[in-house]
mmCIF file of C-alpha atoms in Angstrom:
data_model
loop_
_atom_site.group_PDB
_atom_site.id
_atom_site.type_symbol
_atom_site.label_atom_id
_atom_site.label_comp_id
_atom_site.label_asym_id
_atom_site.label_seq_id
_atom_site.Cartn_x
_atom_site.Cartn_y
_atom_site.Cartn_z
ATOM 1 C CA MET A 1 -26.738 -9.097 -24.193
ATOM 2 C CA ARG A 2 -24.469 -11.883 -22.969
ATOM 3 C CA ARG A 3 -21.578 -10.228 -24.770
ATOM 4 C CA HIS A 4 -22.088 -7.052 -22.716
ATOM 5 C CA LEU A 5 -22.948 -8.697 -19.391
ATOM 6 C CA LEU A 6 -19.508 -8.191 -17.825
ATOM 7 C CA GLY A 7 -19.304 -4.552 -18.919
ATOM 8 C CA VAL A 8 -22.809 -3.765 -17.678
ATOM 9 C CA ALA A 9 -22.168 -5.442 -14.314
ATOM 10 C CA LEU A 10 -18.856 -3.634 -13.858
ATOM 11 C CA GLY A 11 -20.378 -0.294 -14.854
ATOM 12 C CA ILE A 12 -23.182 -0.761 -12.323
ATOM 13 C CA ALA A 13 -20.629 -1.618 -9.621
ATOM 14 C CA VAL A 14 -18.554 1.497 -10.410
ATOM 15 C CA LEU A 15 -21.649 3.710 -10.114
ATOM 16 C CA ALA A 16 -23.100 1.898 -7.083
ATOM 17 C CA ALA A 17 -19.842 2.335 -5.161
ATOM 18 C CA ALA A 18 -20.215 6.107 -5.539
ATOM 19 C CA PHE A 19 -23.178 5.975 -3.137
ATOM 20 C CA VAL A 20 -20.938 4.625 -0.335
ATOM 21 C CA PRO A 21 -17.698 6.488 -1.057
ATOM 22 C CA LEU A 22 -14.478 6.373 0.928
ATOM 23 C CA PRO A 23 -12.341 9.509 1.305
ATOM 24 C CA ALA A 24 -8.958 9.566 -0.402
ATOM 25 C CA LEU A 25 -7.231 9.934 2.980
ATOM 26 C CA VAL A 26 -8.224 9.688 6.626
ATOM 27 C CA ASP A 27 -6.589 10.732 9.869
ATOM 28 C CA ALA A 28 -5.511 7.412 11.387
ATOM 29 C CA VAL A 29 -6.043 8.747 14.922
ATOM 30 C CA THR A 30 -9.553 10.196 14.551
ATOM 31 C CA GLY A 31 -10.783 8.204 11.552
ATOM 32 C CA SER A 32 -12.101 11.398 9.971
ATOM 33 C CA PRO A 33 -11.267 12.682 6.456
ATOM 34 C CA ALA A 34 -7.885 14.365 6.177
ATOM 35 C CA GLY A 35 -9.129 17.948 5.896
ATOM 36 C CA ASP A 36 -7.212 20.106 3.449
ATOM 37 C CA ALA A 37 -4.708 17.375 2.577
ATOM 38 C CA ASP A 38 -5.553 15.464 -0.590
ATOM 39 C CA LEU A 39 -4.083 13.195 -3.250
ATOM 40 C CA ALA A 40 -3.212 14.727 -6.603
ATOM 41 C CA LEU A 41 -3.565 12.228 -9.453
ATOM 42 C CA PRO A 42 -1.351 12.678 -12.531
ATOM 43 C CA PHE A 43 -3.160 12.794 -15.867
ATOM 44 C CA SER A 44 -1.392 9.595 -16.931
ATOM 45 C CA TYR A 45 -2.704 7.908 -13.764
ATOM 46 C CA LEU A 46 -6.267 8.879 -14.666
ATOM 47 C CA VAL A 47 -5.929 7.783 -18.307
ATOM 48 C CA ILE A 48 -5.144 4.235 -17.173
ATOM 49 C CA ALA A 49 -7.197 4.461 -13.975
ATOM 50 C CA PRO A 50 -8.466 0.833 -14.066
ATOM 51 C CA ILE A 51 -4.870 -0.416 -14.104
ATOM 52 C CA SER A 52 -3.630 2.241 -11.654
ATOM 53 C CA ASN A 53 -6.412 1.559 -9.157
ATOM 54 C CA LEU A 54 -6.113 -2.212 -9.416
ATOM 55 C CA LEU A 55 -2.368 -2.212 -8.746
ATOM 56 C CA ASP A 56 -2.792 0.260 -5.882
ATOM 57 C CA ALA A 57 -5.478 -1.945 -4.318
ATOM 58 C CA LEU A 58 -3.241 -5.008 -4.585
ATOM 59 C CA THR A 59 -0.421 -3.056 -2.913
ATOM 60 C CA GLN A 60 -2.685 -2.290 0.056
ATOM 61 C CA LEU A 61 -3.471 -5.905 0.944
ATOM 62 C CA SER A 62 -2.427 -7.546 4.184
ATOM 63 C CA MET A 63 -0.405 -10.721 3.736
ATOM 64 C CA ASP A 64 -3.198 -13.187 4.534
ATOM 65 C CA ARG A 65 -5.727 -11.314 2.411
ATOM 66 C CA ALA A 66 -3.270 -11.143 -0.476
ATOM 67 C CA LEU A 67 -2.807 -14.915 -0.416
ATOM 68 C CA TRP A 68 -6.568 -15.503 -0.323
ATOM 69 C CA LEU A 69 -7.291 -13.022 -3.104
ATOM 70 C CA LEU A 70 -4.626 -14.368 -5.446
ATOM 71 C CA SER A 71 -5.478 -18.022 -4.858
ATOM 72 C CA THR A 72 -9.246 -17.448 -5.200
ATOM 73 C CA TRP A 73 -8.942 -15.584 -8.495
ATOM 74 C CA ALA A 74 -6.411 -18.112 -9.780
ATOM 75 C CA VAL A 75 -9.012 -20.851 -9.270
ATOM 76 C CA VAL A 76 -11.789 -18.732 -10.828
ATOM 77 C CA PHE A 77 -9.765 -17.820 -13.932
ATOM 78 C CA ALA A 78 -8.552 -21.395 -14.324
ATOM 79 C CA ALA A 79 -12.134 -22.673 -14.162
ATOM 80 C CA ILE A 80 -13.304 -20.117 -16.744
ATOM 81 C CA GLY A 81 -10.502 -21.135 -19.090
ATOM 82 C CA ALA A 82 -11.327 -24.815 -18.712
ATOM 83 C CA ALA A 83 -15.076 -24.262 -19.210
ATOM 84 C CA ARG A 84 -14.766 -22.502 -22.575
ATOM 85 C CA THR A 85 -15.505 -24.517 -25.685
ATOM 86 C CA GLY A 86 -12.770 -25.818 -27.919
ATOM 87 C CA ARG A 87 -10.220 -28.572 -28.148
ATOM 88 C CA LEU A 88 -8.964 -30.073 -24.906
ATOM 89 C CA ALA A 89 -5.412 -28.816 -25.472
ATOM 90 C CA TRP A 90 -6.606 -25.210 -25.859
ATOM 91 C CA ARG A 91 -8.834 -25.507 -22.811
ATOM 92 C CA ILE A 92 -5.841 -26.669 -20.767
ATOM 93 C CA VAL A 93 -3.734 -23.781 -22.067
ATOM 94 C CA ARG A 94 -6.468 -21.257 -21.281
ATOM 95 C CA SER A 95 -6.866 -22.731 -17.814
ATOM 96 C CA LEU A 96 -3.127 -22.439 -17.103
ATOM 97 C CA VAL A 97 -3.031 -18.878 -18.422
ATOM 98 C CA GLY A 98 -5.995 -18.000 -16.220
ATOM 99 C CA ALA A 99 -4.342 -19.497 -13.143
ATOM 100 C CA LEU A 100 -1.150 -17.528 -13.805
ATOM 101 C CA THR A 101 -2.913 -14.197 -14.394
ATOM 102 C CA PRO A 102 -3.146 -13.225 -10.678
ATOM 103 C CA LEU A 103 0.534 -14.066 -10.254
ATOM 104 C CA VAL A 104 1.421 -11.809 -13.190
ATOM 105 C CA LEU A 105 -0.629 -9.008 -11.611
ATOM 106 C CA ALA A 106 1.181 -9.520 -8.305
ATOM 107 C CA VAL A 107 4.569 -9.222 -10.017
ATOM 108 C CA ALA A 108 3.387 -6.111 -11.881
ATOM 109 C CA THR A 109 2.227 -4.610 -8.567
ATOM 110 C CA VAL A 110 5.694 -5.001 -7.096
ATOM 111 C CA LEU A 111 7.888 -4.152 -10.088
ATOM 112 C CA LEU A 112 6.004 -2.234 -12.788
ATOM 113 C CA PRO A 113 6.896 1.495 -12.955
ATOM 114 C CA ARG A 114 3.749 3.611 -13.205
ATOM 115 C CA PRO A 115 2.246 6.983 -12.258
ATOM 116 C CA VAL A 116 1.320 7.322 -8.578
ATOM 117 C CA PRO A 117 -0.770 9.649 -6.371
ATOM 118 C CA ARG A 118 0.976 12.596 -4.686
ATOM 119 C CA LEU A 119 0.052 14.147 -1.347
ATOM 120 C CA VAL A 120 -0.683 17.859 -1.485
ATOM 121 C CA THR A 121 -1.285 19.940 1.622
ATOM 122 C CA PRO A 122 -1.452 23.667 2.364
ATOM 123 C CA GLU A 123 -0.057 23.193 5.902
ATOM 124 C CA PRO A 124 3.204 25.232 6.020
ATOM 125 C CA ALA A 125 3.887 24.469 9.700
ATOM 126 C CA PHE A 126 4.268 20.726 9.081
ATOM 127 C CA ASN A 127 6.695 18.605 7.071
ATOM 128 C CA VAL A 128 5.566 15.598 5.037
ATOM 129 C CA LEU A 129 7.756 12.796 6.415
ATOM 130 C CA ASP A 130 8.272 9.053 6.242
ATOM 131 C CA PHE A 131 9.619 7.733 9.540
ATOM 132 C CA HIS A 132 10.654 4.245 8.392
ATOM 133 C CA SER A 133 12.221 3.131 5.095
ATOM 134 C CA HIS A 134 15.082 0.963 3.845
ATOM 135 C CA THR A 135 17.779 0.787 1.190
ATOM 136 C CA ALA A 136 19.756 -2.144 -0.220
ATOM 137 C CA THR A 137 21.901 -1.952 2.925
ATOM 138 C CA SER A 138 19.157 -3.854 4.755
ATOM 139 C CA HIS A 139 19.339 -7.621 4.351
ATOM 140 C CA ASP A 140 15.830 -7.610 2.857
ATOM 141 C CA GLY A 141 16.218 -4.428 0.796
ATOM 142 C CA ARG A 142 15.923 -4.583 -2.981
ATOM 143 C CA ARG A 143 19.228 -4.984 -4.730
ATOM 144 C CA GLY A 144 20.397 -1.663 -6.176
ATOM 145 C CA TRP A 145 17.905 0.309 -4.058
ATOM 146 C CA THR A 146 20.170 3.264 -3.327
ATOM 147 C CA PRO A 147 19.370 6.263 -1.129
ATOM 148 C CA GLN A 148 18.916 8.299 -4.315
ATOM 149 C CA ARG A 149 16.334 5.879 -5.697
ATOM 150 C CA LEU A 150 14.577 5.762 -2.341
ATOM 151 C CA ALA A 151 14.452 9.569 -2.249
ATOM 152 C CA ALA A 152 13.019 9.704 -5.778
ATOM 153 C CA TRP A 153 10.333 7.175 -4.750
ATOM 154 C CA HIS A 154 9.386 9.416 -1.828
ATOM 155 C CA SER A 155 9.604 12.692 -3.711
ATOM 156 C CA VAL A 156 7.157 11.744 -6.454
ATOM 157 C CA GLN A 157 4.553 10.890 -3.769
ATOM 158 C CA GLY A 158 4.827 14.243 -2.011
ATOM 159 C CA PHE A 159 7.247 13.460 0.827
ATOM 160 C CA GLU A 160 9.525 16.327 1.810
ATOM 161 C CA ALA A 161 11.966 14.148 3.790
ATOM 162 C CA ALA A 162 12.404 10.517 4.844
ATOM 163 C CA TYR A 163 14.281 8.645 7.537
ATOM 164 C CA ILE A 164 16.491 5.790 6.332
ATOM 165 C CA THR A 165 16.193 3.066 8.958
ATOM 166 C CA ASP A 166 18.182 0.109 7.654
ATOM 167 C CA HIS A 167 18.290 -3.039 9.766
ATOM 168 C CA ASN A 168 20.994 -2.732 12.444
ATOM 169 C CA VAL A 169 23.057 -0.346 10.287
ATOM 170 C CA PRO A 170 22.800 3.358 11.239
ATOM 171 C CA PHE A 171 22.456 5.860 8.401
ATOM 172 C CA ASP A 172 24.411 9.060 9.006
ATOM 173 C CA GLY A 173 22.250 11.330 6.880
ATOM 174 C CA SER A 174 24.880 12.235 4.289
ATOM 175 C CA ASN A 175 23.400 12.253 0.780
ATOM 176 C CA ASP A 176 22.789 14.313 -2.334
ATOM 177 C CA ALA A 177 19.274 13.047 -2.995
ATOM 178 C CA THR A 178 16.246 14.952 -4.295
ATOM 179 C CA ILE A 179 14.845 15.331 -0.756
ATOM 180 C CA PRO A 180 16.597 15.265 2.641
ATOM 181 C CA LEU A 181 17.273 11.753 3.902
ATOM 182 C CA LEU A 182 17.443 11.732 7.688
ATOM 183 C CA PRO A 183 19.587 9.554 9.987
ATOM 184 C CA GLY A 184 18.094 6.521 11.648
ATOM 185 C CA ALA A 185 18.207 2.744 12.070
ATOM 186 C CA GLU A 186 15.927 -0.209 12.805
ATOM 187 C CA TRP A 187 17.263 -2.403 15.577
ATOM 188 C CA SER A 188 16.300 -6.093 15.682
ATOM 189 C CA VAL A 189 16.120 -7.040 19.348
ATOM 190 C CA TYR A 190 14.123 -9.486 21.483
ATOM 191 C CA ARG A 191 10.967 -10.262 19.450
ATOM 192 C CA GLN A 192 10.767 -6.601 18.474
ATOM 193 C CA HIS A 193 12.025 -4.059 15.949
ATOM 194 C CA ILE A 194 12.798 -0.606 17.345
ATOM 195 C CA VAL A 195 13.081 2.300 14.914
ATOM 196 C CA SER A 196 15.562 4.907 16.140
ATOM 197 C CA LEU A 197 15.290 8.419 14.738
ATOM 198 C CA GLY A 198 18.440 10.540 14.855
ATOM 199 C CA SER A 199 22.164 9.909 14.566
ATOM 200 C CA THR A 200 23.385 6.828 16.404
ATOM 201 C CA LEU A 201 26.528 4.722 16.507
ATOM 202 C CA PRO A 202 26.545 0.943 15.943
ATOM 203 C CA LEU A 203 25.297 -0.937 18.990
ATOM 204 C CA ASP A 204 26.036 -4.301 20.572
ATOM 205 C CA LEU A 205 22.532 -5.778 20.537
ATOM 206 C CA ALA A 206 23.268 -8.803 22.754
ATOM 207 C CA PRO A 207 22.078 -7.160 26.017
ATOM 208 C CA TYR A 208 18.763 -6.258 24.361
ATOM 209 C CA SER A 209 18.107 -9.612 22.699
ATOM 210 C CA ARG A 210 17.553 -11.957 25.663
ATOM 211 C CA ASP A 211 14.204 -10.990 27.161
ATOM 212 C CA THR A 212 11.700 -8.140 27.412
ATOM 213 C CA PRO A 213 13.259 -6.400 30.460
ATOM 214 C CA GLY A 214 16.614 -6.390 28.689
ATOM 215 C CA MET A 215 15.111 -5.271 25.387
ATOM 216 C CA VAL A 216 13.473 -2.151 26.789
ATOM 217 C CA GLY A 217 16.892 -1.064 28.065
ATOM 218 C CA LEU A 218 17.628 -0.141 24.451
ATOM 219 C CA PHE A 219 15.513 2.978 24.817
ATOM 220 C CA ALA A 220 17.900 4.542 27.364
ATOM 221 C CA ALA A 221 20.890 3.626 25.194
ATOM 222 C CA LEU A 222 19.321 5.426 22.230
ATOM 223 C CA HIS A 223 18.445 8.451 24.351
ATOM 224 C CA ALA A 224 22.057 8.653 25.504
ATOM 225 C CA GLN A 225 23.060 9.077 21.845
ATOM 226 C CA GLY A 226 20.419 11.719 21.208
ATOM 227 C CA ALA A 227 17.982 9.506 19.268
ATOM 228 C CA ILE A 228 14.375 8.601 19.997
ATOM 229 C CA ALA A 229 12.824 5.128 19.981
ATOM 230 C CA ILE A 230 9.657 4.052 18.122
ATOM 231 C CA ALA A 231 8.138 0.568 18.445
ATOM 232 C CA SER A 232 7.527 -0.912 14.996
ATOM 233 C CA LEU A 233 4.576 -2.923 13.720
ATOM 234 C CA PRO A 234 3.699 -5.736 13.734
ATOM 235 C CA GLU A 235 6.071 -6.938 16.460
ATOM 236 C CA TYR A 236 4.772 -5.028 19.490
ATOM 237 C CA TRP A 237 1.229 -6.024 18.540
ATOM 238 C CA ARG A 238 1.967 -9.701 17.920
ATOM 239 C CA ASN A 239 4.710 -10.337 20.490
ATOM 240 C CA HIS A 240 4.512 -7.750 23.280
ATOM 241 C CA TRP A 241 0.876 -6.723 23.616
ATOM 242 C CA ASP A 242 0.917 -7.474 27.365
ATOM 243 C CA ASP A 243 4.290 -5.738 27.858
ATOM 244 C CA LEU A 244 3.431 -2.243 26.631
ATOM 245 C CA ASP A 245 3.423 -0.763 30.138
ATOM 246 C CA GLN A 246 7.044 -1.882 30.402
ATOM 247 C CA PHE A 247 7.768 -0.139 27.092
ATOM 248 C CA VAL A 248 6.319 3.133 28.383
ATOM 249 C CA ALA A 249 7.997 2.908 31.802
ATOM 250 C CA ALA A 250 11.381 2.315 30.141
ATOM 251 C CA GLY A 251 11.086 5.489 28.081
ATOM 252 C CA LEU A 252 9.717 4.490 24.683
ATOM 253 C CA ASP A 253 9.029 7.634 22.660
ATOM 254 C CA GLY A 254 6.238 6.378 20.420
ATOM 255 C CA PHE A 255 4.441 3.716 18.389
ATOM 256 C CA GLU A 256 3.800 3.062 14.731
ATOM 257 C CA ILE A 257 0.053 2.849 14.196
ATOM 258 C CA VAL A 258 0.150 2.317 10.411
ATOM 259 C CA ASN A 259 2.800 0.353 8.553
ATOM 260 C CA CYS A 260 2.389 -0.397 4.828
ATOM 261 C CA ALA A 261 4.230 -3.735 4.883
ATOM 262 C CA PRO A 262 1.738 -6.550 4.126
ATOM 263 C CA LYS A 263 2.591 -8.323 7.393
ATOM 264 C CA ALA A 264 1.689 -5.163 9.355
ATOM 265 C CA LEU A 265 -1.529 -4.143 7.567
ATOM 266 C CA ALA A 266 -3.535 -6.710 9.543
ATOM 267 C CA PHE A 267 -3.427 -4.415 12.608
ATOM 268 C CA PRO A 268 -7.109 -4.074 13.620
ATOM 269 C CA THR A 269 -8.808 -0.780 14.368
ATOM 270 C CA SER A 270 -9.738 -1.812 17.923
ATOM 271 C CA ASP A 271 -6.091 -2.424 18.839
ATOM 272 C CA ARG A 272 -5.016 0.773 17.080
ATOM 273 C CA ARG A 273 -7.457 2.671 19.299
ATOM 274 C CA GLU A 274 -5.896 1.137 22.413
ATOM 275 C CA ILE A 275 -2.457 2.314 21.320
ATOM 276 C CA ILE A 276 -3.811 5.774 20.527
ATOM 277 C CA SER A 277 -5.324 5.966 24.033
ATOM 278 C CA LEU A 278 -2.048 4.828 25.620
ATOM 279 C CA ALA A 279 -0.035 7.340 23.590
ATOM 280 C CA SER A 280 -2.445 10.155 24.412
ATOM 281 C CA HIS A 281 -2.212 9.431 28.139
ATOM 282 C CA HIS A 282 1.612 9.479 28.104
ATOM 283 C CA ASN A 283 2.116 12.135 25.376
ATOM 284 C CA LEU A 284 3.878 9.698 23.020
ATOM 285 C CA LEU A 285 4.506 10.157 19.305
ATOM 286 C CA LEU A 286 2.357 8.203 16.844
ATOM 287 C CA THR A 287 3.771 7.558 13.364
ATOM 288 C CA GLY A 288 2.975 6.000 10.023
ATOM 289 C CA ALA A 289 5.589 4.103 8.043
ATOM 290 C CA SER A 290 5.907 3.126 4.406
ATOM 291 C CA ASP A 291 8.460 0.509 5.535
ATOM 292 C CA ASN A 292 9.616 0.646 1.914
ATOM 293 C CA HIS A 293 12.302 -1.878 0.937
ATOM 294 C CA GLY A 294 12.340 -1.078 -2.781
ATOM 295 C CA TRP A 295 9.335 -3.244 -3.660
ATOM 296 C CA GLY A 296 6.082 -1.681 -4.808
ATOM 297 C CA GLN A 297 5.383 1.751 -6.219
ATOM 298 C CA VAL A 298 3.018 3.414 -3.729
ATOM 299 C CA THR A 299 2.774 4.138 -0.044
ATOM 300 C CA CYS A 300 -0.361 3.854 2.068
ATOM 301 C CA VAL A 301 0.555 6.540 4.619
ATOM 302 C CA TRP A 302 2.043 10.012 5.014
ATOM 303 C CA ASN A 303 2.981 12.009 8.124
ATOM 304 C CA LEU A 304 2.455 15.726 8.707
ATOM 305 C CA ALA A 305 5.091 16.307 11.381
ATOM 306 C CA ARG A 306 6.001 19.358 13.419
ATOM 307 C CA GLU A 307 9.745 19.920 13.170
ATOM 308 C CA GLY A 308 11.791 19.147 16.275
ATOM 309 C CA ALA A 309 8.867 17.876 18.390
ATOM 310 C CA HIS A 310 7.727 14.365 19.206
ATOM 311 C CA GLY A 311 4.642 14.476 21.394
ATOM 312 C CA PHE A 312 1.165 13.101 20.807
ATOM 313 C CA ARG A 313 -0.081 16.199 18.957
ATOM 314 C CA ASP A 314 3.087 16.809 16.922
ATOM 315 C CA ASN A 315 2.361 14.423 14.051
ATOM 316 C CA GLN A 316 -0.739 13.692 11.982
ATOM 317 C CA VAL A 317 -0.846 10.260 10.362
ATOM 318 C CA LEU A 318 -2.747 10.311 7.048
ATOM 319 C CA ALA A 319 -3.591 6.901 5.609
ATOM 320 C CA ARG A 320 -5.455 5.345 2.693
ATOM 321 C CA PRO A 321 -8.731 3.922 4.062
ATOM 322 C CA VAL A 322 -8.358 0.762 1.963
ATOM 323 C CA ALA A 323 -5.152 -0.014 3.870
ATOM 324 C CA LEU A 324 -6.720 0.682 7.270
ATOM 325 C CA ALA A 325 -9.608 -1.669 6.480
ATOM 326 C CA GLN A 326 -7.327 -4.694 6.128
ATOM 327 C CA GLY A 327 -7.204 -5.487 9.829
ATOM 328 C CA ASP A 328 -10.986 -5.491 10.204
ATOM 329 C CA LEU A 329 -11.936 -7.866 7.378
ATOM 330 C CA PRO A 330 -11.656 -11.659 7.204
ATOM 331 C CA ALA A 331 -8.868 -12.888 4.963
ATOM 332 C CA TRP A 332 -11.075 -15.368 3.078
ATOM 333 C CA ASN A 333 -13.325 -12.714 1.487
ATOM 334 C CA ALA A 334 -10.541 -10.560 0.030
ATOM 335 C CA ALA A 335 -11.353 -11.670 -3.538
ATOM 336 C CA TYR A 336 -14.501 -9.532 -3.565
ATOM 337 C CA THR A 337 -14.144 -7.103 -0.632
ATOM 338 C CA GLN A 338 -10.850 -5.634 -1.879
ATOM 339 C CA PRO A 339 -12.262 -4.776 -5.339
ATOM 340 C CA TRP A 340 -15.308 -3.261 -3.642
ATOM 341 C CA LEU A 341 -13.117 -1.137 -1.350
ATOM 342 C CA MET A 342 -11.145 -0.047 -4.412
ATOM 343 C CA LEU A 343 -14.306 1.072 -6.231
ATOM 344 C CA ARG A 344 -15.604 2.911 -3.167
ATOM 345 C CA ALA A 345 -12.340 4.869 -2.920
ATOM 346 C CA LEU A 346 -12.470 6.161 -6.516
ATOM 347 C CA SER A 347 -12.698 9.879 -7.165
ATOM 348 C CA TRP A 348 -15.121 11.031 -9.855
ATOM 349 C CA PRO A 349 -12.347 11.558 -12.455
ATOM 350 C CA GLU A 350 -11.297 7.956 -11.835
ATOM 351 C CA ARG A 351 -14.892 6.732 -12.166
ATOM 352 C CA VAL A 352 -15.228 8.561 -15.475
ATOM 353 C CA SER A 353 -12.061 6.870 -16.693
ATOM 354 C CA TRP A 354 -13.422 3.459 -15.660
ATOM 355 C CA LEU A 355 -16.763 4.062 -17.389
ATOM 356 C CA THR A 356 -15.010 5.292 -20.531
ATOM 357 C CA TRP A 357 -12.857 2.173 -20.764
ATOM 358 C CA ILE A 358 -15.877 -0.054 -20.084
ATOM 359 C CA ALA A 359 -17.805 1.689 -22.886
ATOM 360 C CA LEU A 360 -14.893 1.442 -25.340
ATOM 361 C CA PHE A 361 -14.388 -2.239 -24.606
ATOM 362 C CA SER A 362 -18.115 -2.934 -24.918
ATOM 363 C CA ILE A 363 -18.282 -1.112 -28.268
ATOM 364 C CA TYR A 364 -15.280 -3.036 -29.524
ATOM 365 C CA ARG A 365 -16.853 -6.319 -28.467
ATOM 366 C CA GLY A 366 -20.266 -5.392 -29.806
ATOM 367 C CA VAL A 367 -19.489 -4.257 -33.359
ATOM 368 C CA PRO A 368 -20.504 -7.088 -35.749
ATOM 369 C CA ARG A 369 -17.881 -8.342 -38.182
ATOM 370 C CA ARG A 370 -18.515 -9.901 -41.554
ATOM 371 C CA LYS A 371 -17.431 -13.398 -42.328
ATOM 372 C CA GLY A 372 -13.697 -13.607 -42.852
ATOM 373 C CA GLN A 373 -13.021 -10.148 -41.446
ATOM 374 C CA GLY A 374 -10.125 -10.034 -39.012
ATOM 375 C CA ARG A 375 -10.180 -8.524 -35.571
ATOM 376 C CA GLY A 376 -9.726 -4.780 -35.442
ATOM 377 C CA ILE A 377 -10.743 -1.661 -33.625
ATOM 378 C CA GLY A 378 -14.509 -1.708 -33.808
ATOM 379 C CA ILE A 379 -16.230 0.310 -36.505
ATOM 380 C CA LEU A 380 -12.902 1.274 -38.071
ATOM 381 C CA ALA A 381 -12.113 -2.377 -38.759
ATOM 382 C CA ARG A 382 -15.561 -2.945 -40.241
ATOM 383 C CA SER A 383 -15.263 0.123 -42.461
ATOM 384 C CA LEU A 384 -11.857 -0.836 -43.795
ATOM 385 C CA GLY A 385 -13.051 -4.359 -44.469
ATOM 386 C CA SER A 386 -15.988 -3.043 -46.490
ATOM 387 C CA ARG A 387 -13.807 -0.798 -48.669
ATOM 388 C CA GLU A 388 -11.457 -3.635 -49.529
ATOM 389 C CA LYS A 389 -14.321 -5.604 -51.046
ATOM 390 C CA GLU A 390 -15.670 -2.721 -53.178
#
């Protein structure tokens, strides 16, 4: 029974999580399921669902929770490796391998190509947009991350268009990518990043980089060029929470309420509700942002936007509930709450894939082998070993 303990425990957890399920997507404004919009999962994604789901869950961690999860599991795996029987040298090796395993998973999360979910929606009146993304032109963009590669990243996940908002470098919208790439920029000003949507010329940022009253003057400068201004996360939340009335009075057009960058995922639900109330009162646009810089394979948010409009009711922000939960959970418990959130968010095809892999692994581990017989694939290995001796 000890040999099957891990498989049994994991199988029970997979089934237990089905009694407290999370929807695939929620409306970030209302908190309710996303209606007719859903995530389509490629067959290859389902075949390797335990890997797919694990890497997706790691992608949707806030920065503090990511550090706690990785460090906690590094200690746990190192301790397991050291506790196993054997020579001291092998125990040290196993301990080091265990400690490095979470780091390897983190690197795989960022760099490993893999199948990803795709948003599907029957809403013809709305466009699936990303309002905030970057190429290698940004100082922190991935090297070689061209507009074409960025467009391919968006296209496979169901986006119909994306704004390129490189840091302090306007994008003019010219491209031959798989989906339309729209003009924009992200301006770094006084303790704040402002995403501008629409064609703009390069700006002298000095007048907007001294203090808050000067910074909000950027909004009028963007309007004069025909662009609109969106306050990015996490800066307005961390640095300007008491200044938001000044933002609105100066003509800000909207706020990000979901941003998939790890530093922004810590935005708590209570503060998101305050922003939603403020935006509703002043008819401001609310947006979600992948904030993609070329790292990671999946987004946590999509926008269903009405073309040419930017009021409160002209965009629906659809987010993964695992990502939205990051701001409401303590960082220290991420090692077990993130896996539990992941299991709760599984669809039934994903659960079946998990249970199948658990069963296969348990069978492999449980098939007895005769003395001297090498490792193999379960019963097949045993059968072949028997024939060789006949």
